[in-house]
Short mmCIF file of C-alpha atoms in Angstrom, two decimals:
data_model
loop_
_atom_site.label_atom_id
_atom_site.label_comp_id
_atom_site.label_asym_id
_atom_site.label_seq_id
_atom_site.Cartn_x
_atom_site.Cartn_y
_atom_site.Cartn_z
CA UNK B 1 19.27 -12.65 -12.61
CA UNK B 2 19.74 -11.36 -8.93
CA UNK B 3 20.02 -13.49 -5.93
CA UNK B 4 16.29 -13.51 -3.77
CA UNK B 5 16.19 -13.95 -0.26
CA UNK B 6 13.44 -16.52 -0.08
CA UNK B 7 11.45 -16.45 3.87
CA UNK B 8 9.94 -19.60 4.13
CA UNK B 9 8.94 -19.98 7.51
CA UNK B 10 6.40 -17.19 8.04
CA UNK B 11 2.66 -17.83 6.92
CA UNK B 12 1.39 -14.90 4.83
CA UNK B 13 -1.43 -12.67 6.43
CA UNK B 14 0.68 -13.06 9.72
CA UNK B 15 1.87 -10.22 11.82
CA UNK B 16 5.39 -11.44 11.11
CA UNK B 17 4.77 -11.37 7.22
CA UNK B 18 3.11 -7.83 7.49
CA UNK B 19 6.03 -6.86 9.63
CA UNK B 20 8.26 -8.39 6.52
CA UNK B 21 7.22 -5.91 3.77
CA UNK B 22 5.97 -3.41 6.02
CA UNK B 23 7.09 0.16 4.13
CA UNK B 24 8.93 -1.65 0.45
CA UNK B 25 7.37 -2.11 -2.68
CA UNK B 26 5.52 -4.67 -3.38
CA UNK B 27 4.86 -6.89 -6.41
CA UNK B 28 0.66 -6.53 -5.64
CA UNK B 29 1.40 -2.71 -6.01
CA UNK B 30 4.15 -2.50 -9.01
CA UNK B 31 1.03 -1.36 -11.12
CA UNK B 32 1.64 1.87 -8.76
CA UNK B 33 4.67 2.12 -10.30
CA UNK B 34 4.70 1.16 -13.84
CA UNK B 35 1.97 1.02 -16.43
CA UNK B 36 1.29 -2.66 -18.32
CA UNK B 37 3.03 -0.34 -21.36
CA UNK B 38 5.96 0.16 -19.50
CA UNK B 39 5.41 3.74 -18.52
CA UNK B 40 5.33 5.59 -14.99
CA UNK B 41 2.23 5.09 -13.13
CA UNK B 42 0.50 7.92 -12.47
CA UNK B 43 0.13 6.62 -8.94
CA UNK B 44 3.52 6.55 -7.94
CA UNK B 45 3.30 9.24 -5.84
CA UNK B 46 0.18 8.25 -3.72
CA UNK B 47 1.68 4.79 -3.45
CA UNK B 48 4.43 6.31 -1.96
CA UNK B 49 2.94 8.26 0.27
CA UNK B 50 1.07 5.28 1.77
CA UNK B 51 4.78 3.29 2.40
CA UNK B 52 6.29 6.27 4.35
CA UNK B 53 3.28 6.36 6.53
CA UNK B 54 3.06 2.35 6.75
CA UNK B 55 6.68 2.64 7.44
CA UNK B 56 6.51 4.88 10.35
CA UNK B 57 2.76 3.59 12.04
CA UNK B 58 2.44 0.25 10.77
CA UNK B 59 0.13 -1.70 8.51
CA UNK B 60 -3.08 -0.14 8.38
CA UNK B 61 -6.04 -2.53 8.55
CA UNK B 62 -6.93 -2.55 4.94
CA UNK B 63 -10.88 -2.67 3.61
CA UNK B 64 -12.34 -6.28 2.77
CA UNK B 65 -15.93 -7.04 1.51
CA UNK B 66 -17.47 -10.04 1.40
CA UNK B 67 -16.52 -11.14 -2.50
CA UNK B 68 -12.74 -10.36 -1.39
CA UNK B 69 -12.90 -12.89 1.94
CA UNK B 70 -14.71 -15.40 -0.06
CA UNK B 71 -11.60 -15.20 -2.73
CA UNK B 72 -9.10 -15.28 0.08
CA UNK B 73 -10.96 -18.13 1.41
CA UNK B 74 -10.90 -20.30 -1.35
CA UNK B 75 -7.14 -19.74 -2.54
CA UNK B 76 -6.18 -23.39 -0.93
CA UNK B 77 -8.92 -25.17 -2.93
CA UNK B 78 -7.61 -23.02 -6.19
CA UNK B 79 -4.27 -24.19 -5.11
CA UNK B 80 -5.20 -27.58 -5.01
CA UNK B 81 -7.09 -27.07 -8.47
CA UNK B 82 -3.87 -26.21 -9.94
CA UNK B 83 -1.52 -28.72 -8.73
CA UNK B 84 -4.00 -31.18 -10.07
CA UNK B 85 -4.15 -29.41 -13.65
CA UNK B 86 -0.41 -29.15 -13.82
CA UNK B 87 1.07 -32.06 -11.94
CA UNK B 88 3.54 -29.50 -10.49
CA UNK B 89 3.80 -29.41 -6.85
CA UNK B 90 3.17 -25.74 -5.66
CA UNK B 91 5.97 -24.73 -3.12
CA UNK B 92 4.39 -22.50 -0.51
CA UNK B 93 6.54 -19.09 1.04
CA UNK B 94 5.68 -16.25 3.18
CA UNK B 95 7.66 -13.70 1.82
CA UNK B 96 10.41 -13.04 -1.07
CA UNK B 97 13.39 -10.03 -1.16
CA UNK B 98 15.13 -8.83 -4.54
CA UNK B 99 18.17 -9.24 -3.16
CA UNK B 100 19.79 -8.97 0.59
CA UNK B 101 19.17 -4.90 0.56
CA UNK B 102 15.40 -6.10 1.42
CA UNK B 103 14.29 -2.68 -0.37
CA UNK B 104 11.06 -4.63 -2.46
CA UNK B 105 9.69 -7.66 -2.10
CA UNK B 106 6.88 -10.12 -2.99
CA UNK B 107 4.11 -12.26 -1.85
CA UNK B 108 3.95 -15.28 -4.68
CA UNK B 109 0.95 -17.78 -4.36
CA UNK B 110 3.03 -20.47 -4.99
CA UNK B 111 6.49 -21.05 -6.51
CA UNK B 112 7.63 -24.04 -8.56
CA UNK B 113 11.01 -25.94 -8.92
CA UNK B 114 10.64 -27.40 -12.45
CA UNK B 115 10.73 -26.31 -16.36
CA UNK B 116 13.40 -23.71 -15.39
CA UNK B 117 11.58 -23.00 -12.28
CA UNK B 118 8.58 -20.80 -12.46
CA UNK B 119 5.95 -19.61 -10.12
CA UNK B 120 2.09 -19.14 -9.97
CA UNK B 121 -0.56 -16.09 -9.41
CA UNK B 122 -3.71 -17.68 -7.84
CA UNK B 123 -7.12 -16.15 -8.33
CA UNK B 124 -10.64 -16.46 -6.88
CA UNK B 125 -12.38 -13.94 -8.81
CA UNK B 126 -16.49 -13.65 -8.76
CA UNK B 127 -18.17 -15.53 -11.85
CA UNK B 128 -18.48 -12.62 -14.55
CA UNK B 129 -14.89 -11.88 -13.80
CA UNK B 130 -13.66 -15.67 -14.33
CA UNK B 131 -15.88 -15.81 -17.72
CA UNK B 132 -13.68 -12.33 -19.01
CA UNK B 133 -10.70 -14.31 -18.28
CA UNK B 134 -11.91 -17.30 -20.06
CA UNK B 135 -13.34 -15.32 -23.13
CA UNK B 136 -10.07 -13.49 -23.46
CA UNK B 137 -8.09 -15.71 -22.94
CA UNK B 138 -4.59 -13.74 -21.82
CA UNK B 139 -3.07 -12.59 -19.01
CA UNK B 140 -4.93 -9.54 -17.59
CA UNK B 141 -4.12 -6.53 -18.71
CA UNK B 142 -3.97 -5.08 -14.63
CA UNK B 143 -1.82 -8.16 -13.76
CA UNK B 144 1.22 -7.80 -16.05
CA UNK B 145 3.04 -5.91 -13.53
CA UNK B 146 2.35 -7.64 -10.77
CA UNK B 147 3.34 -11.22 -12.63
CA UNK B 148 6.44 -9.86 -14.59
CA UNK B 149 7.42 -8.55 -11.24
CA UNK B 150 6.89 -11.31 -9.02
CA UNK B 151 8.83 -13.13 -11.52
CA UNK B 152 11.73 -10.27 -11.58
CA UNK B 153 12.09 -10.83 -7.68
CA UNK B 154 11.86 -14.12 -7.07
CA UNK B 155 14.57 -15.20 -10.21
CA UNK B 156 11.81 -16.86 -12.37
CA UNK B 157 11.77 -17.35 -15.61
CA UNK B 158 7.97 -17.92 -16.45
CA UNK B 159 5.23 -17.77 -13.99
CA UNK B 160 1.04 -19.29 -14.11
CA UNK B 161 -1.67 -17.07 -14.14
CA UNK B 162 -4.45 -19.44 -12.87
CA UNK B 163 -7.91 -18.36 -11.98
CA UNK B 164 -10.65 -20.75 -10.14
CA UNK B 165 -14.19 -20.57 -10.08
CA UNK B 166 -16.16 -23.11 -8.64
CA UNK B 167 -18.55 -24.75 -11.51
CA UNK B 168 -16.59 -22.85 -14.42
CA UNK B 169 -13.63 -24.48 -16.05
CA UNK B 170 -10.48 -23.62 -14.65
CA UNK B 171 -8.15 -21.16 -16.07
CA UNK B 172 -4.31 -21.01 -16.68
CA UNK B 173 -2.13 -19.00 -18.71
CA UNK B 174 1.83 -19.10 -18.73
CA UNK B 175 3.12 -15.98 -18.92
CA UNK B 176 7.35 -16.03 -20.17
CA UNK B 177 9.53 -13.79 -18.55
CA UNK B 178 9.55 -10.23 -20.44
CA UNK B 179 13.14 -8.97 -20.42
CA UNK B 180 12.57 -5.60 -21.80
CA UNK B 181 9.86 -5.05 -19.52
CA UNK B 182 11.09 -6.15 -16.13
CA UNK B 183 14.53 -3.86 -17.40
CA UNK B 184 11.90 -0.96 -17.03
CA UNK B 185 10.33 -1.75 -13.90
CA UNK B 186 14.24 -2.56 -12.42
CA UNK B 187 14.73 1.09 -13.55
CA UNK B 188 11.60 2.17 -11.89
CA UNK B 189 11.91 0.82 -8.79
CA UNK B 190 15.42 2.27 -8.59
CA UNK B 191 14.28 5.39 -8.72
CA UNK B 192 10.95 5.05 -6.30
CA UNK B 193 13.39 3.16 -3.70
CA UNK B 194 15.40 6.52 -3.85
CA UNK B 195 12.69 8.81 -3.53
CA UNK B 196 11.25 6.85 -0.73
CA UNK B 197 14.56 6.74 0.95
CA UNK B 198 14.69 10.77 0.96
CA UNK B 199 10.96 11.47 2.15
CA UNK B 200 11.42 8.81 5.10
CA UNK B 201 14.64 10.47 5.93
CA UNK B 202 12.76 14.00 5.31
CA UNK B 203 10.49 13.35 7.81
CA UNK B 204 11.83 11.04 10.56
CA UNK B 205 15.32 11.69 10.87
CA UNK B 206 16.09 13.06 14.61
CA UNK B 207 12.89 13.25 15.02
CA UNK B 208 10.29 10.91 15.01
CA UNK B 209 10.94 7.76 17.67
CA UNK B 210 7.96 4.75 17.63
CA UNK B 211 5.58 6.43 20.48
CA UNK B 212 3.28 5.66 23.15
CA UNK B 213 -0.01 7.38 23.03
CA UNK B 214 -0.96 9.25 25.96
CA UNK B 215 -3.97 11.20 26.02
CA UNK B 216 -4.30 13.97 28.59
CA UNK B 217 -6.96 16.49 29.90
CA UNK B 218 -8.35 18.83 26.96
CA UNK B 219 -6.99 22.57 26.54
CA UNK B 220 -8.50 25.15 24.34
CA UNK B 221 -8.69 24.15 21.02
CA UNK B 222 -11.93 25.05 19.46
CA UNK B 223 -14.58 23.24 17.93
CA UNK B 224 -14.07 25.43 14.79
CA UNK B 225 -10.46 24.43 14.17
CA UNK B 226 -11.16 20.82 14.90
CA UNK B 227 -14.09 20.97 12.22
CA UNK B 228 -11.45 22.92 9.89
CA UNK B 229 -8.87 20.42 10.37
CA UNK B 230 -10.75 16.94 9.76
CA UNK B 231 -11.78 18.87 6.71
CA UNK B 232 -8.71 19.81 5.38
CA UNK B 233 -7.08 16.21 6.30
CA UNK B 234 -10.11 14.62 4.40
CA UNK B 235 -9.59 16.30 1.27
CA UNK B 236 -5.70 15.41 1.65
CA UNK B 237 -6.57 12.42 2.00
CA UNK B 238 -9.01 12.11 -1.20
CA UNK B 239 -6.64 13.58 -3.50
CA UNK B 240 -3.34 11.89 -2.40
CA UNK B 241 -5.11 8.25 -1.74
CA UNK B 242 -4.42 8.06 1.71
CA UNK B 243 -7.03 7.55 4.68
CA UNK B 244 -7.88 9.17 6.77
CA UNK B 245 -6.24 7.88 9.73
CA UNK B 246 -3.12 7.79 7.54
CA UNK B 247 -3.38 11.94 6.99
CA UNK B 248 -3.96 12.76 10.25
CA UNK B 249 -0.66 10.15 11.19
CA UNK B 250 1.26 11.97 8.74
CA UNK B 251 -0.10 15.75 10.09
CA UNK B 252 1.10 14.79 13.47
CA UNK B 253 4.52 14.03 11.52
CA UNK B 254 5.01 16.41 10.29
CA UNK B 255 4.24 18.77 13.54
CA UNK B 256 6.20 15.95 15.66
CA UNK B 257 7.67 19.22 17.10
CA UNK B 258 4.51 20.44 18.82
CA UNK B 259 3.11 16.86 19.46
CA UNK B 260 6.08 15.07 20.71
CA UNK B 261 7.14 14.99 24.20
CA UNK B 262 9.08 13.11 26.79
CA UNK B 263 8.17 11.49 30.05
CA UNK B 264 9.91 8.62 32.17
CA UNK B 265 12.61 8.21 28.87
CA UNK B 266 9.38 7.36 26.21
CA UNK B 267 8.28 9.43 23.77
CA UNK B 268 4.77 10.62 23.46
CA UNK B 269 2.54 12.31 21.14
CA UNK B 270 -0.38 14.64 22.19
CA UNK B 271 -4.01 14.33 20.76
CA UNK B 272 -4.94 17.36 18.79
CA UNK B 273 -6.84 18.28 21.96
CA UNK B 274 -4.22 18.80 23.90
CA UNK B 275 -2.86 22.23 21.72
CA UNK B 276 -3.91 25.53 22.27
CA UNK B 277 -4.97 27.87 19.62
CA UNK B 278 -1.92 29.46 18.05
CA UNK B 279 -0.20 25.91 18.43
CA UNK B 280 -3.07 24.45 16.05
CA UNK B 281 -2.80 27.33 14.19
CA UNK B 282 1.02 26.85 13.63
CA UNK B 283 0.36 23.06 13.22
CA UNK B 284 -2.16 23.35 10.26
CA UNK B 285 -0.16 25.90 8.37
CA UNK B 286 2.45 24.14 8.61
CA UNK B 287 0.69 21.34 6.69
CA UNK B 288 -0.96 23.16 4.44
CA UNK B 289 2.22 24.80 3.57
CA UNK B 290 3.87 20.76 3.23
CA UNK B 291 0.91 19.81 1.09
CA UNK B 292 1.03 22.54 -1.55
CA UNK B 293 5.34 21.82 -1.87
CA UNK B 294 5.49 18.10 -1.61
CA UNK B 295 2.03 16.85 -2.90
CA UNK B 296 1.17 19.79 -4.84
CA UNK B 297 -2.66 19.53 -3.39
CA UNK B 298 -4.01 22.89 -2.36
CA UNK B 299 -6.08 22.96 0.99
CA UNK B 300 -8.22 25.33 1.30
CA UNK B 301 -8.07 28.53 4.10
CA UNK B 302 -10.68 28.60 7.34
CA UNK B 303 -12.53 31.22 5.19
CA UNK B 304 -13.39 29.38 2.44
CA UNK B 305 -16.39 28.47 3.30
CA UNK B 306 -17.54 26.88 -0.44
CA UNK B 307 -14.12 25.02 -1.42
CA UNK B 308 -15.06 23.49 2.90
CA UNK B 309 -18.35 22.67 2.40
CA UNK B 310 -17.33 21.15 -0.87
CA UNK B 311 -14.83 18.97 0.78
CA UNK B 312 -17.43 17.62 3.11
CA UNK B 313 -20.29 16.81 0.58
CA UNK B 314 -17.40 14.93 -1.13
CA UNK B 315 -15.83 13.11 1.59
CA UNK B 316 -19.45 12.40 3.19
CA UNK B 317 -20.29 10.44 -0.41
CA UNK B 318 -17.27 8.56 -0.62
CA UNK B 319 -18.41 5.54 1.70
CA UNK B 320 -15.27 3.47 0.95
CA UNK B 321 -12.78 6.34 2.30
CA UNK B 322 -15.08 6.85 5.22
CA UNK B 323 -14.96 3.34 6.07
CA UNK B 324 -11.44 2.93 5.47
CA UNK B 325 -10.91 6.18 7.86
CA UNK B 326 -12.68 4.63 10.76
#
């Protein structure tokens, strides 16, 4: 087994923890990167699209409704739930590394230091979902990868799947470490690690330095482009999974040539305001251009008109990406 780097001494949901697996793979998100059949996600690429930009702006505040604060709410109770069940005394962590390269990472509920130490997924699902789990009785089928690779990071050799509902009966299932499996993800995440090493390097190297925002007085950029770009960004956004905030980061990335300057030794980046017409001309071919060769999403030109107005009936119906664009 490999060696994790256990961090004990940071509370999860912190700004330190965020700041912990800010950019790496996580065990939440191996689902992104392997199938519960053992085959390549389909998602991969999306997934990895979201690290490099996390890796570069920071954690984006992430969408929560009210069912998903009421299950992150009552995770200590479910705790407590299963350290009653078991008798096992739940070992809480912030954060845990595959090994000392600190490349991927997990978040376990709990870990535990007996039976050939094991660990424990914790659950707060609404009521229809905790009767599925009771009826069938198994792990999840969307959970495998997560499990098998919390258990593949932190060393484990079996690890509880427990779900808690209050006024339902409780839930466990034990879940054995699946060699054959967790040899595929190992492979998987190899080779995502890799790629994500090149596209960081792609687009930050001599380049892009952590920046101030500055905003200054507005130049000549038309309404029309601005309307064109938010458009275009939108619909790069719905087909790669990012937000929107998250496309426009990575637009002014890629363009950190136009947008950055310097002042006082700091870098800064310019609003799109502050461009004139051929520069946001130059800027949005130059993404359109990146789009097509590295996420193989076609954006549409500025004169056509039906693909556009397509785009915004789409984007305008998709509450959840507005939201999580705000």
């Amino acid at each position: 087994m490999n060696k994790p780097i256990i961090i004990s001494d940071i509370e999860q949901g912190t700004e330190e923890w965020q700041e912990l697996r800010k950019g790496i793979p996580t065990a939440s998100n191996f689902s992104n990167i392997i199938t519960s059949t053992g085959k390549p996600s389909k998602t991969a690429k999306t997934y990895l699209y979201k690290l490099v930009a996390e890796s570069i702006i920071g954690v984006q505040e992430g969408y929560t409704n009210e069912a998903m604060q009421q299950g992150i709410e009552t995770e200590e109770l479910a705790r407590i739930e299963y350290e009653m069940d078991t008798g096992f005394e739940v070992e809480q962590v912030g954060f845990v590394y595959l090994d000392d390269k600190k490349e991927v990472g997990c978040s376990p509920d709990g870990l535990i230091s007996v039976n050939g130490h094991g660990g424990v997924e914790i659950k707060c699902p609404q009521p229809h979902t905790h009767v599925s789990y009771l009826l069938d009785n198994k792990l999840p089928t969307n959970y495998i990868a997560q499990v098998q690779g919390a258990m593949y990071v932190a060393g484990r050799s079996w690890w509880d799947f427990f779900s808690y509902c209050d006024g339902l009966p409780n839930f466990r299932v034990r879940v054995q470490r699946d060699s054959l499996f967790i040899e595929q993800l190992s492979t998987m995440l190899e080779i995502f690690v890799a790629d994500l090493k090149a596209v960081k390097k792609h687009l930050t190297e001599g380049k892009y330095k952590r920046c101030i925002v500055e905003l200054k007085e507005k130049r000549s950029v038309s309404n029309s482009q601005n309307a064109y770009l938010h458009l275009i960004l939108s619909w790069f956004g719905l087909e790669t999974g990012l937000t929107l905030n998250e496309a426009k980061q990575l637009y002014k990335i890629i363009n950190c040539d136009i947008y950055e300057y310097s002042k006082d030794n700091n870098v800064f980046y310019k609003s799109v305001n502050e461009l004139d017409t051929n520069e946001m001309t130059q800027t949005i071919e130059m993404f359109r251009n990146y789009s097509a060769e590295e996420a193989d999403v076609y954006l549409p030109e500025p004169d056509d008109r039906r693909f556009l107005q397509e785009i915004e009936v789409r984007a305008s119906q998709d509450k959840m990406y507005l939201r999580s664009g705000q």
